[in-house]
PDB file of C-alpha atoms and ligand atoms in Angstrom:
ATOM      1  CA  MET A 364      88.392 137.628 127.725  1.00  0.00           C
ATOM      2  CA  ALA A 365      85.993 135.043 129.118  1.00  0.00           C
ATOM      3  CA  GLU A 366      83.044 137.083 127.820  1.00  0.00           C
ATOM      4  CA  LEU A 367      84.637 137.183 124.372  1.00  0.00           C
ATOM      5  CA  ASP A 368      85.198 133.441 124.407  1.00  0.00           C
ATOM      6  CA  SER A 369      81.546 132.815 125.154  1.00  0.00           C
ATOM      7  CA  LEU A 370      80.701 134.773 121.988  1.00  0.00           C
ATOM      8  CA  ARG A 371      83.100 132.745 119.925  1.00  0.00           C
ATOM      9  CA  GLU A 372      81.658 130.287 117.419  1.00  0.00           C
ATOM     10  CA  PRO A 373      84.252 127.466 117.250  1.00  0.00           C
ATOM     11  CA  ASP A 374      82.539 125.789 114.284  1.00  0.00           C
ATOM     12  CA  TYR A 375      83.484 128.711 112.048  1.00  0.00           C
ATOM     13  CA  THR A 376      86.676 130.102 113.593  1.00  0.00           C
ATOM     14  CA  GLY A 377      90.209 128.945 114.345  1.00  0.00           C
ATOM     15  CA  SER A 378      91.236 125.991 112.194  1.00  0.00           C
ATOM     16  CA  ASN A 379      87.586 125.643 111.138  1.00  0.00           C
ATOM     17  CA  ARG A 380      87.464 129.133 109.720  1.00  0.00           C
ATOM     18  CA  CYS A 381      86.051 129.179 106.229  1.00  0.00           C
ATOM     19  CA  TRP A 382      88.186 131.627 104.260  1.00  0.00           C
ATOM     20  CA  PRO A 383      85.727 132.098 101.402  1.00  0.00           C
ATOM     21  CA  CYS A 384      83.057 133.034 104.002  1.00  0.00           C
ATOM     22  CA  THR A 385      85.474 135.432 105.717  1.00  0.00           C
ATOM     23  CA  LEU A 386      86.532 137.103 102.480  1.00  0.00           C
ATOM     24  CA  VAL A 387      82.996 137.557 101.189  1.00  0.00           C
ATOM     25  CA  ASN A 388      81.932 138.983 104.568  1.00  0.00           C
ATOM     26  CA  VAL A 389      84.790 141.474 104.706  1.00  0.00           C
ATOM     27  CA  LEU A 390      83.942 142.648 101.177  1.00  0.00           C
ATOM     28  CA  LEU A 391      80.221 143.002 101.915  1.00  0.00           C
ATOM     29  CA  LEU A 392      80.982 144.803 105.178  1.00  0.00           C
ATOM     30  CA  ALA A 393      83.365 147.202 103.394  1.00  0.00           C
ATOM     31  CA  LEU A 394      80.716 147.952 100.754  1.00  0.00           C
ATOM     32  CA  PHE A 395      78.104 148.670 103.412  1.00  0.00           C
ATOM     33  CA  VAL A 396      80.460 150.968 105.360  1.00  0.00           C
ATOM     34  CA  LEU A 397      81.346 152.781 102.130  1.00  0.00           C
ATOM     35  CA  TRP A 398      77.661 153.242 101.341  1.00  0.00           C
ATOM     36  CA  LEU A 399      77.099 154.719 104.837  1.00  0.00           C
ATOM     37  CA  ARG A 400      80.015 157.103 104.273  1.00  0.00           C
ATOM     38  CA  VAL A 401      78.666 158.254 100.961  1.00  0.00           C
ATOM     39  CA  ARG A 402      75.416 159.040 102.742  1.00  0.00           C
ATOM     40  CA  ASN A 403      77.369 161.008 105.383  1.00  0.00           C
ATOM     41  CA  ARG A 404      76.621 158.524 108.152  1.00  0.00           C
ATOM     42  CA  ARG A 405      80.233 158.549 109.306  1.00  0.00           C
ATOM     43  CA  LEU A 406      79.688 157.557 112.966  1.00  0.00           C
ATOM     44  CA  MET A 407      77.244 154.849 111.992  1.00  0.00           C
ATOM     45  CA  GLY A 408      79.819 153.603 109.466  1.00  0.00           C
ATOM     46  CA  LEU A 409      82.511 153.421 112.123  1.00  0.00           C
ATOM     47  CA  THR A 410      80.244 151.508 114.502  1.00  0.00           C
ATOM     48  CA  VAL A 411      79.187 149.059 111.817  1.00  0.00           C
ATOM     49  CA  ALA A 412      82.803 148.545 110.749  1.00  0.00           C
ATOM     50  CA  THR A 413      83.968 147.867 114.312  1.00  0.00           C
ATOM     51  CA  LEU A 414      81.122 145.509 115.183  1.00  0.00           C
ATOM     52  CA  GLY A 415      81.362 143.797 111.805  1.00  0.00           C
ATOM     53  CA  VAL A 416      85.077 143.062 112.058  1.00  0.00           C
ATOM     54  CA  ALA A 417      84.643 141.827 115.649  1.00  0.00           C
ATOM     55  CA  GLY A 418      81.771 139.637 114.515  1.00  0.00           C
ATOM     56  CA  ILE A 419      83.717 138.105 111.641  1.00  0.00           C
ATOM     57  CA  TYR A 420      86.670 137.531 113.957  1.00  0.00           C
ATOM     58  CA  LEU A 421      84.624 135.861 116.683  1.00  0.00           C
ATOM     59  CA  ARG A 422      81.826 134.160 114.774  1.00  0.00           C
ATOM     60  CA  GLY A 423      83.354 133.463 111.370  1.00  0.00           C
ATOM     61  CA  TYR A 424      80.775 135.534 109.521  1.00  0.00           C
ATOM     62  CA  VAL A 425      78.109 138.215 110.140  1.00  0.00           C
ATOM     63  CA  VAL A 426      76.037 138.209 106.948  1.00  0.00           C
ATOM     64  CA  PRO A 427      73.243 135.669 107.473  1.00  0.00           C
ATOM     65  CA  TYR A 428      73.410 132.449 105.404  1.00  0.00           C
ATOM     66  CA  THR A 429      76.997 133.146 104.311  1.00  0.00           C
ATOM     67  CA  PRO A 430      78.005 129.438 104.462  1.00  0.00           C
ATOM     68  CA  GLN A 431      75.270 128.656 101.979  1.00  0.00           C
ATOM     69  CA  PHE A 432      76.535 130.934  99.238  1.00  0.00           C
ATOM     70  CA  ALA A 433      80.082 132.202  99.892  1.00  0.00           C
ATOM     71  CA  PRO A 434      82.076 129.003  99.197  1.00  0.00           C
ATOM     72  CA  ARG A 435      80.288 128.464  95.887  1.00  0.00           C
ATOM     73  CA  LEU A 436      80.626 132.115  94.981  1.00  0.00           C
ATOM     74  CA  VAL A 437      84.366 131.996  95.567  1.00  0.00           C
ATOM     75  CA  ALA A 438      84.702 128.618  93.799  1.00  0.00           C
ATOM     76  CA  ALA A 439      82.952 130.118  90.777  1.00  0.00           C
ATOM     77  CA  SER A 440      85.162 133.225  90.874  1.00  0.00           C
ATOM     78  CA  PRO A 441      88.467 133.348  88.990  1.00  0.00           C
ATOM     79  CA  LEU A 442      90.405 133.310  92.293  1.00  0.00           C
ATOM     80  CA  PRO A 443      92.577 130.191  92.596  1.00  0.00           C
ATOM     81  CA  ASN A 444      91.103 127.706  95.063  1.00  0.00           C
ATOM     82  CA  ASP A 445      94.529 127.004  96.598  1.00  0.00           C
ATOM     83  CA  LEU A 446      94.328 130.424  98.223  1.00  0.00           C
ATOM     84  CA  PHE A 447      91.600 129.108 100.474  1.00  0.00           C
ATOM     85  CA  TYR A 448      92.178 125.401 100.879  1.00  0.00           C
ATOM     86  CA  ASP A 449      95.359 123.520 101.715  1.00  0.00           C
ATOM     87  CA  ALA A 450      96.747 122.152  98.522  1.00  0.00           C
ATOM     88  CA  GLY A 451     100.263 121.465  99.756  1.00  0.00           C
ATOM     89  CA  VAL A 452     101.516 117.886  99.686  1.00  0.00           C
ATOM     90  CA  ASP A 453     104.799 118.620 101.423  1.00  0.00           C
ATOM     91  CA  THR A 454     103.283 120.069 104.576  1.00  0.00           C
ATOM     92  CA  PRO A 455     102.209 117.441 107.116  1.00  0.00           C
ATOM     93  CA  GLU A 456      98.716 118.882 106.637  1.00  0.00           C
ATOM     94  CA  ALA A 457      97.946 116.654 103.680  1.00  0.00           C
ATOM     95  CA  GLU A 458      95.835 113.727 104.727  1.00  0.00           C
ATOM     96  CA  ARG A 459      95.961 110.507 102.868  1.00  0.00           C
ATOM     97  CA  PRO A 460      93.142 108.055 103.211  1.00  0.00           C
ATOM     98  CA  SER A 461      95.124 104.857 103.633  1.00  0.00           C
ATOM     99  CA  LEU A 462      98.466 103.266 104.435  1.00  0.00           C
ATOM    100  CA  THR A 463      99.243 102.288 100.891  1.00  0.00           C
ATOM    101  CA  GLU A 464      98.410 103.343  97.395  1.00  0.00           C
ATOM    102  CA  THR A 465      96.781 100.847  95.129  1.00  0.00           C
ATOM    103  CA  ASP A 466      95.664 100.790  91.537  1.00  0.00           C
ATOM    104  CA  LEU A 467      93.406  97.750  91.904  1.00  0.00           C
ATOM    105  CA  ASP A 468      89.737  98.556  91.518  1.00  0.00           C
ATOM    106  CA  GLY A 469      87.315  97.750  94.319  1.00  0.00           C
ATOM    107  CA  GLU A 470      85.437  95.078  92.425  1.00  0.00           C
ATOM    108  CA  THR A 471      88.570  93.063  91.611  1.00  0.00           C
ATOM    109  CA  VAL A 472      89.709  93.248  95.212  1.00  0.00           C
ATOM    110  CA  LEU A 473      86.372  92.093  96.622  1.00  0.00           C
ATOM    111  CA  SER A 474      86.109  89.189  94.191  1.00  0.00           C
ATOM    112  CA  GLU A 475      89.662  88.105  95.089  1.00  0.00           C
ATOM    113  CA  LEU A 476      88.750  88.314  98.779  1.00  0.00           C
ATOM    114  CA  ALA A 477      85.614  86.249  98.144  1.00  0.00           C
ATOM    115  CA  THR A 478      87.643  83.587  96.319  1.00  0.00           C
ATOM    116  CA  ALA A 479      90.081  83.493  99.239  1.00  0.00           C
ATOM    117  CA  GLY A 480      87.225  82.970 101.720  1.00  0.00           C
ATOM    118  CA  VAL A 481      87.735  86.314 103.432  1.00  0.00           C
ATOM    119  CA  VAL A 482      84.359  87.814 102.566  1.00  0.00           C
ATOM    120  CA  GLU A 483      81.041  86.105 101.873  1.00  0.00           C
ATOM    121  CA  SER A 484      77.779  87.453 100.573  1.00  0.00           C
ATOM    122  CA  ASP A 485      74.722  87.510 102.741  1.00  0.00           C
ATOM    123  CA  GLY A 486      71.969  88.234 100.268  1.00  0.00           C
ATOM    124  CA  GLU A 487      72.764  91.624  98.798  1.00  0.00           C
ATOM    125  CA  ILE A 488      75.520  92.576 101.185  1.00  0.00           C
ATOM    126  CA  LEU A 489      79.101  91.431 101.614  1.00  0.00           C
ATOM    127  CA  LEU A 490      80.429  90.539 105.047  1.00  0.00           C
ATOM    128  CA  LEU A 491      83.728  89.369 106.472  1.00  0.00           C
ATOM    129  CA  THR A 492      83.596  85.690 107.419  1.00  0.00           C
ATOM    130  CA  ASP A 493      83.303  85.107 111.176  1.00  0.00           C
ATOM    131  CA  ALA A 494      86.836  83.738 111.533  1.00  0.00           C
ATOM    132  CA  VAL A 495      88.379  86.675 109.674  1.00  0.00           C
ATOM    133  CA  ASP A 496      86.290  89.215 111.555  1.00  0.00           C
ATOM    134  CA  ALA A 497      87.288  87.743 114.930  1.00  0.00           C
ATOM    135  CA  ALA A 498      90.994  87.636 114.026  1.00  0.00           C
ATOM    136  CA  TRP A 499      90.852  91.203 112.713  1.00  0.00           C
ATOM    137  CA  HIS A 500      89.244  92.576 115.875  1.00  0.00           C
ATOM    138  CA  GLU A 501      91.714  90.722 118.064  1.00  0.00           C
ATOM    139  CA  GLU A 502      94.633  92.246 116.151  1.00  0.00           C
ATOM    140  CA  MET A 503      93.040  95.727 116.240  1.00  0.00           C
ATOM    141  CA  ASP A 504      92.722  95.442 120.033  1.00  0.00           C
ATOM    142  CA  ARG A 505      96.414  94.644 120.251  1.00  0.00           C
ATOM    143  CA  LEU A 506      97.486  97.500 117.947  1.00  0.00           C
ATOM    144  CA  SER A 507      95.212 100.104 119.542  1.00  0.00           C
ATOM    145  CA  ALA A 508      96.892  99.470 122.894  1.00  0.00           C
ATOM    146  CA  LEU A 509     100.271 100.496 121.463  1.00  0.00           C
ATOM    147  CA  SER A 510     101.534 104.049 121.890  1.00  0.00           C
ATOM    148  CA  LEU A 511     101.403 106.202 118.777  1.00  0.00           C
ATOM    149  CA  SER A 512     105.155 105.948 118.233  1.00  0.00           C
ATOM    150  CA  ALA A 513     105.129 102.186 118.764  1.00  0.00           C
ATOM    151  CA  LEU A 514     102.353 101.975 116.189  1.00  0.00           C
ATOM    152  CA  ALA A 515     104.443 103.955 113.705  1.00  0.00           C
ATOM    153  CA  ALA A 516     107.418 101.641 114.325  1.00  0.00           C
ATOM    154  CA  GLU A 517     105.181  98.606 113.862  1.00  0.00           C
ATOM    155  CA  THR A 518     103.924 100.031 110.562  1.00  0.00           C
ATOM    156  CA  ARG A 519     107.461 100.429 109.291  1.00  0.00           C
ATOM    157  CA  ARG A 520     108.407  96.904 110.360  1.00  0.00           C
ATOM    158  CA  THR A 521     105.329  95.321 108.808  1.00  0.00           C
ATOM    159  CA  LEU A 522     105.003  97.038 105.454  1.00  0.00           C
ATOM    160  CA  ALA A 523     107.797  96.663 102.921  1.00  0.00           C
ATOM    161  CA  THR A 524     106.460  99.740 101.106  1.00  0.00           C
ATOM    162  CA  VAL A 525     107.059 101.940 104.163  1.00  0.00           C
ATOM    163  CA  SER A 526     110.669 102.934 104.859  1.00  0.00           C
ATOM    164  CA  GLU A 527     109.984 105.730 107.311  1.00  0.00           C
ATOM    165  CA  ALA A 528     107.119 106.373 109.706  1.00  0.00           C
ATOM    166  CA  ASP A 529     106.789 109.360 112.020  1.00  0.00           C
ATOM    167  CA  THR A 530     104.116 110.667 114.322  1.00  0.00           C
ATOM    168  CA  PHE A 531     102.201 113.936 114.404  1.00  0.00           C
ATOM    169  CA  THR A 532      99.585 115.268 116.817  1.00  0.00           C
ATOM    170  CA  ASP A 533      97.342 118.290 116.271  1.00  0.00           C
ATOM    171  CA  GLY A 534      94.389 117.417 118.437  1.00  0.00           C
ATOM    172  CA  ALA A 535      93.975 114.322 116.280  1.00  0.00           C
ATOM    173  CA  GLU A 536      96.717 111.682 116.146  1.00  0.00           C
ATOM    174  CA  TRP A 537      98.507 110.709 112.973  1.00  0.00           C
ATOM    175  CA  VAL A 538     101.216 108.498 111.574  1.00  0.00           C
ATOM    176  CA  VAL A 539     103.268 110.426 108.995  1.00  0.00           C
ATOM    177  CA  LEU A 540     104.271 108.493 105.876  1.00  0.00           C
ATOM    178  CA  GLY A 541     106.259 110.288 103.187  1.00  0.00           C
ATOM    179  CA  GLY A 542     105.092 113.681 104.487  1.00  0.00           C
ATOM    180  CA  GLU A 543     101.430 112.666 104.491  1.00  0.00           C
ATOM    181  CA  LEU A 544      99.140 112.017 107.423  1.00  0.00           C
ATOM    182  CA  VAL A 545      97.289 108.788 108.048  1.00  0.00           C
ATOM    183  CA  GLY A 546      94.851 108.811 110.970  1.00  0.00           C
ATOM    184  CA  ARG A 547      95.737 106.584 113.920  1.00  0.00           C
ATOM    185  CA  PRO A 548      92.454 104.600 113.776  1.00  0.00           C
ATOM    186  CA  VAL A 549      92.998 104.050 110.042  1.00  0.00           C
ATOM    187  CA  VAL A 550      96.506 102.696 110.680  1.00  0.00           C
ATOM    188  CA  VAL A 551      95.236 100.356 113.403  1.00  0.00           C
ATOM    189  CA  ALA A 552      92.426  98.972 111.235  1.00  0.00           C
ATOM    190  CA  GLU A 553      94.485  98.584 108.100  1.00  0.00           C
ATOM    191  CA  LEU A 554      97.624  97.161 109.649  1.00  0.00           C
ATOM    192  CA  ALA A 555      95.536  94.600 111.551  1.00  0.00           C
ATOM    193  CA  ALA A 556      93.714  93.643 108.345  1.00  0.00           C
ATOM    194  CA  TYR A 557      97.003  93.308 106.466  1.00  0.00           C
ATOM    195  CA  ARG A 558      98.280  90.896 109.118  1.00  0.00           C
ATOM    196  CA  VAL A 559      95.120  88.787 109.078  1.00  0.00           C
ATOM    197  CA  LEU A 560      95.225  88.555 105.276  1.00  0.00           C
ATOM    198  CA  ASP A 561      98.668  86.948 105.439  1.00  0.00           C
ATOM    199  CA  GLU A 562      96.953  83.583 105.946  1.00  0.00           C
ATOM    200  CA  TYR A 563      94.512  83.998 103.077  1.00  0.00           C
ATOM    201  CA  VAL A 564      96.080  85.992 100.270  1.00  0.00           C
ATOM    202  CA  ASP A 565      99.400  85.441  98.502  1.00  0.00           C
ATOM    203  CA  ASP A 566      99.383  88.365  96.093  1.00  0.00           C
ATOM    204  CA  GLU A 567     100.926  91.378  97.881  1.00  0.00           C
ATOM    205  CA  SER A 568      98.926  93.995  95.965  1.00  0.00           C
ATOM    206  CA  VAL A 569      95.638  92.199  96.702  1.00  0.00           C
ATOM    207  CA  ARG A 570      96.660  91.945 100.327  1.00  0.00           C
ATOM    208  CA  LEU A 571      97.379  95.696 100.564  1.00  0.00           C
ATOM    209  CA  ALA A 572      94.234  96.738  98.703  1.00  0.00           C
ATOM    210  CA  GLY A 573      92.182  94.169 100.620  1.00  0.00           C
ATOM    211  CA  ALA A 574      93.420  95.613 103.920  1.00  0.00           C
ATOM    212  CA  GLN A 575      92.128  99.032 102.832  1.00  0.00           C
ATOM    213  CA  SER A 576      88.706  97.675 101.969  1.00  0.00           C
ATOM    214  CA  PHE A 577      88.322  96.107 105.421  1.00  0.00           C
ATOM    215  CA  ARG A 578      87.678  99.570 106.844  1.00  0.00           C
ATOM    216  CA  MET A 579      84.265  99.715 105.217  1.00  0.00           C
ATOM    217  CA  PHE A 580      83.210  96.856 107.497  1.00  0.00           C
ATOM    218  CA  LEU A 581      83.930  98.884 110.647  1.00  0.00           C
ATOM    219  CA  ASP A 582      80.999  99.879 112.775  1.00  0.00           C
ATOM    220  CA  GLU A 583      82.972 101.288 115.655  1.00  0.00           C
ATOM    221  CA  CYS A 584      86.248 103.187 115.937  1.00  0.00           C
ATOM    222  CA  PRO A 585      89.205 100.832 116.519  1.00  0.00           C
ATOM    223  CA  MET A 586      90.800 103.382 118.871  1.00  0.00           C
ATOM    224  CA  CYS A 587      87.966 104.561 121.103  1.00  0.00           C
ATOM    225  CA  GLU A 588      85.102 102.157 120.260  1.00  0.00           C
ATOM    226  CA  THR A 589      82.725 105.021 119.483  1.00  0.00           C
ATOM    227  CA  ALA A 590      80.061 104.108 116.943  1.00  0.00           C
ATOM    228  CA  LEU A 591      81.011 105.521 113.545  1.00  0.00           C
ATOM    229  CA  VAL A 592      78.643 107.890 111.813  1.00  0.00           C
ATOM    230  CA  GLU A 593      78.032 108.389 108.136  1.00  0.00           C
ATOM    231  CA  SER A 594      78.898 111.838 106.973  1.00  0.00           C
ATOM    232  CA  SER A 595      79.611 113.615 103.752  1.00  0.00           C
ATOM    233  CA  GLU A 596      82.934 115.027 102.745  1.00  0.00           C
ATOM    234  CA  VAL A 597      82.372 118.735 102.936  1.00  0.00           C
ATOM    235  CA  SER A 598      85.356 121.043 103.185  1.00  0.00           C
ATOM    236  CA  CYS A 599      83.499 123.696 105.111  1.00  0.00           C
ATOM    237  CA  CYS A 600      80.114 124.905 106.231  1.00  0.00           C
ATOM    238  CA  GLY A 601      78.045 123.814 103.272  1.00  0.00           C
ATOM    239  CA  GLY A 602      80.573 124.404 100.507  1.00  0.00           C
ATOM    240  CA  TYR A 603      81.479 121.349  98.486  1.00  0.00           C
ATOM    241  CA  THR A 604      85.125 120.480  97.989  1.00  0.00           C
ATOM    242  CA  LYS A 605      84.806 121.014  94.281  1.00  0.00           C
ATOM    243  CA  PRO A 606      82.101 122.898  92.495  1.00  0.00           C
ATOM    244  CA  ASN A 607      79.568 120.850  90.504  1.00  0.00           C
ATOM    245  CA  GLN A 608      80.302 117.703  92.453  1.00  0.00           C
ATOM    246  CA  SER A 609      78.339 116.113  95.233  1.00  0.00           C
ATOM    247  CA  PRO A 610      80.388 115.225  98.326  1.00  0.00           C
ATOM    248  CA  ASP A 611      81.612 111.658  98.909  1.00  0.00           C
ATOM    249  CA  GLU A 612      79.975 109.666 101.687  1.00  0.00           C
ATOM    250  CA  THR A 613      82.346 108.902 104.550  1.00  0.00           C
ATOM    251  CA  LEU A 614      82.498 106.941 107.808  1.00  0.00           C
ATOM    252  CA  VAL A 615      83.711 109.190 110.597  1.00  0.00           C
ATOM    253  CA  CYS A 616      84.631 108.744 114.274  1.00  0.00           C
ATOM    254  CA  PRO A 617      83.052 111.768 115.984  1.00  0.00           C
ATOM    255  CA  GLU A 618      85.275 111.273 119.045  1.00  0.00           C
ATOM    256  CA  CYS A 619      88.672 111.097 117.287  1.00  0.00           C
ATOM    257  CA  GLU A 620      87.406 113.459 114.575  1.00  0.00           C
ATOM    258  CA  GLN A 621      88.865 111.199 111.948  1.00  0.00           C
ATOM    259  CA  ARG A 622      87.618 109.706 108.758  1.00  0.00           C
ATOM    260  CA  LEU A 623      87.703 105.923 108.672  1.00  0.00           C
ATOM    261  CA  PHE A 624      86.429 105.227 105.196  1.00  0.00           C
ATOM    262  CA  THR A 625      85.397 107.099 102.083  1.00  0.00           C
ATOM    263  CA  PHE A 626      82.885 105.284  99.921  1.00  0.00           C
ATOM    264  CA  PRO A 627      83.869 105.568  96.267  1.00  0.00           C
ATOM    265  CA  SER A 628      81.560 107.997  94.477  1.00  0.00           C
ATOM    266  CA  GLU A 629      79.292 106.532  91.811  1.00  0.00           C
TER     267      GLU A 629
HETATM  268 ZN1   ZN B1029      87.608 107.147 117.668  1.00  0.00          ZN
END
């Protein structure tokens, strides 16, 4: 099996498998085999079918450039998208981008934080003040040293909105809140920010929303200290999450394979 594994293309198989690409490839392969049969090339058809199925299994797809057209083709087809992408909210597969939900808009939150002396503008850009930044990093260092289950317990103790917090590991590490997954580095950054804001902000909803916005000031992962990279939110090999929409820009830790921040789309 070692030879087979060396042929495997992990980017397009396993949990990364793109189902629209797979489906389109199986259909195209079947059409080609049928065409060979019609032309009485039975043996050729059998060989192509065998190699094609093996190729799709091991490599994700065999028709060149499939990732560039298959997801959009399937998105444009009348097939329901849920067939191909996880839509479930009850499974612990659903990721949620932050510890809390907020209905405050970003601009209100930032202006409240500026009034409270948490952020200051440096020309065009907003920055955390030095004192806040130092306190935040100190608290993140403390929280990142906790075990995952201790972090979940700490989340429950700290946030009144959280009554239950579990843990889940699938290669990446998560805290489970109400059946939804929040990445461990996200929890560390946000919980630390929430604590620091205690001194500066009285309004609970501003404090919660403010803690979320802190993550955009991260330049390295609070768990593993890897430099974050900007990426775009693409559900699979070149196919956008939704048709006719450009992907959101995100900050990602390549080491933990987790998303730290999603910049709101314009
Ligand atoms: Zn990381």
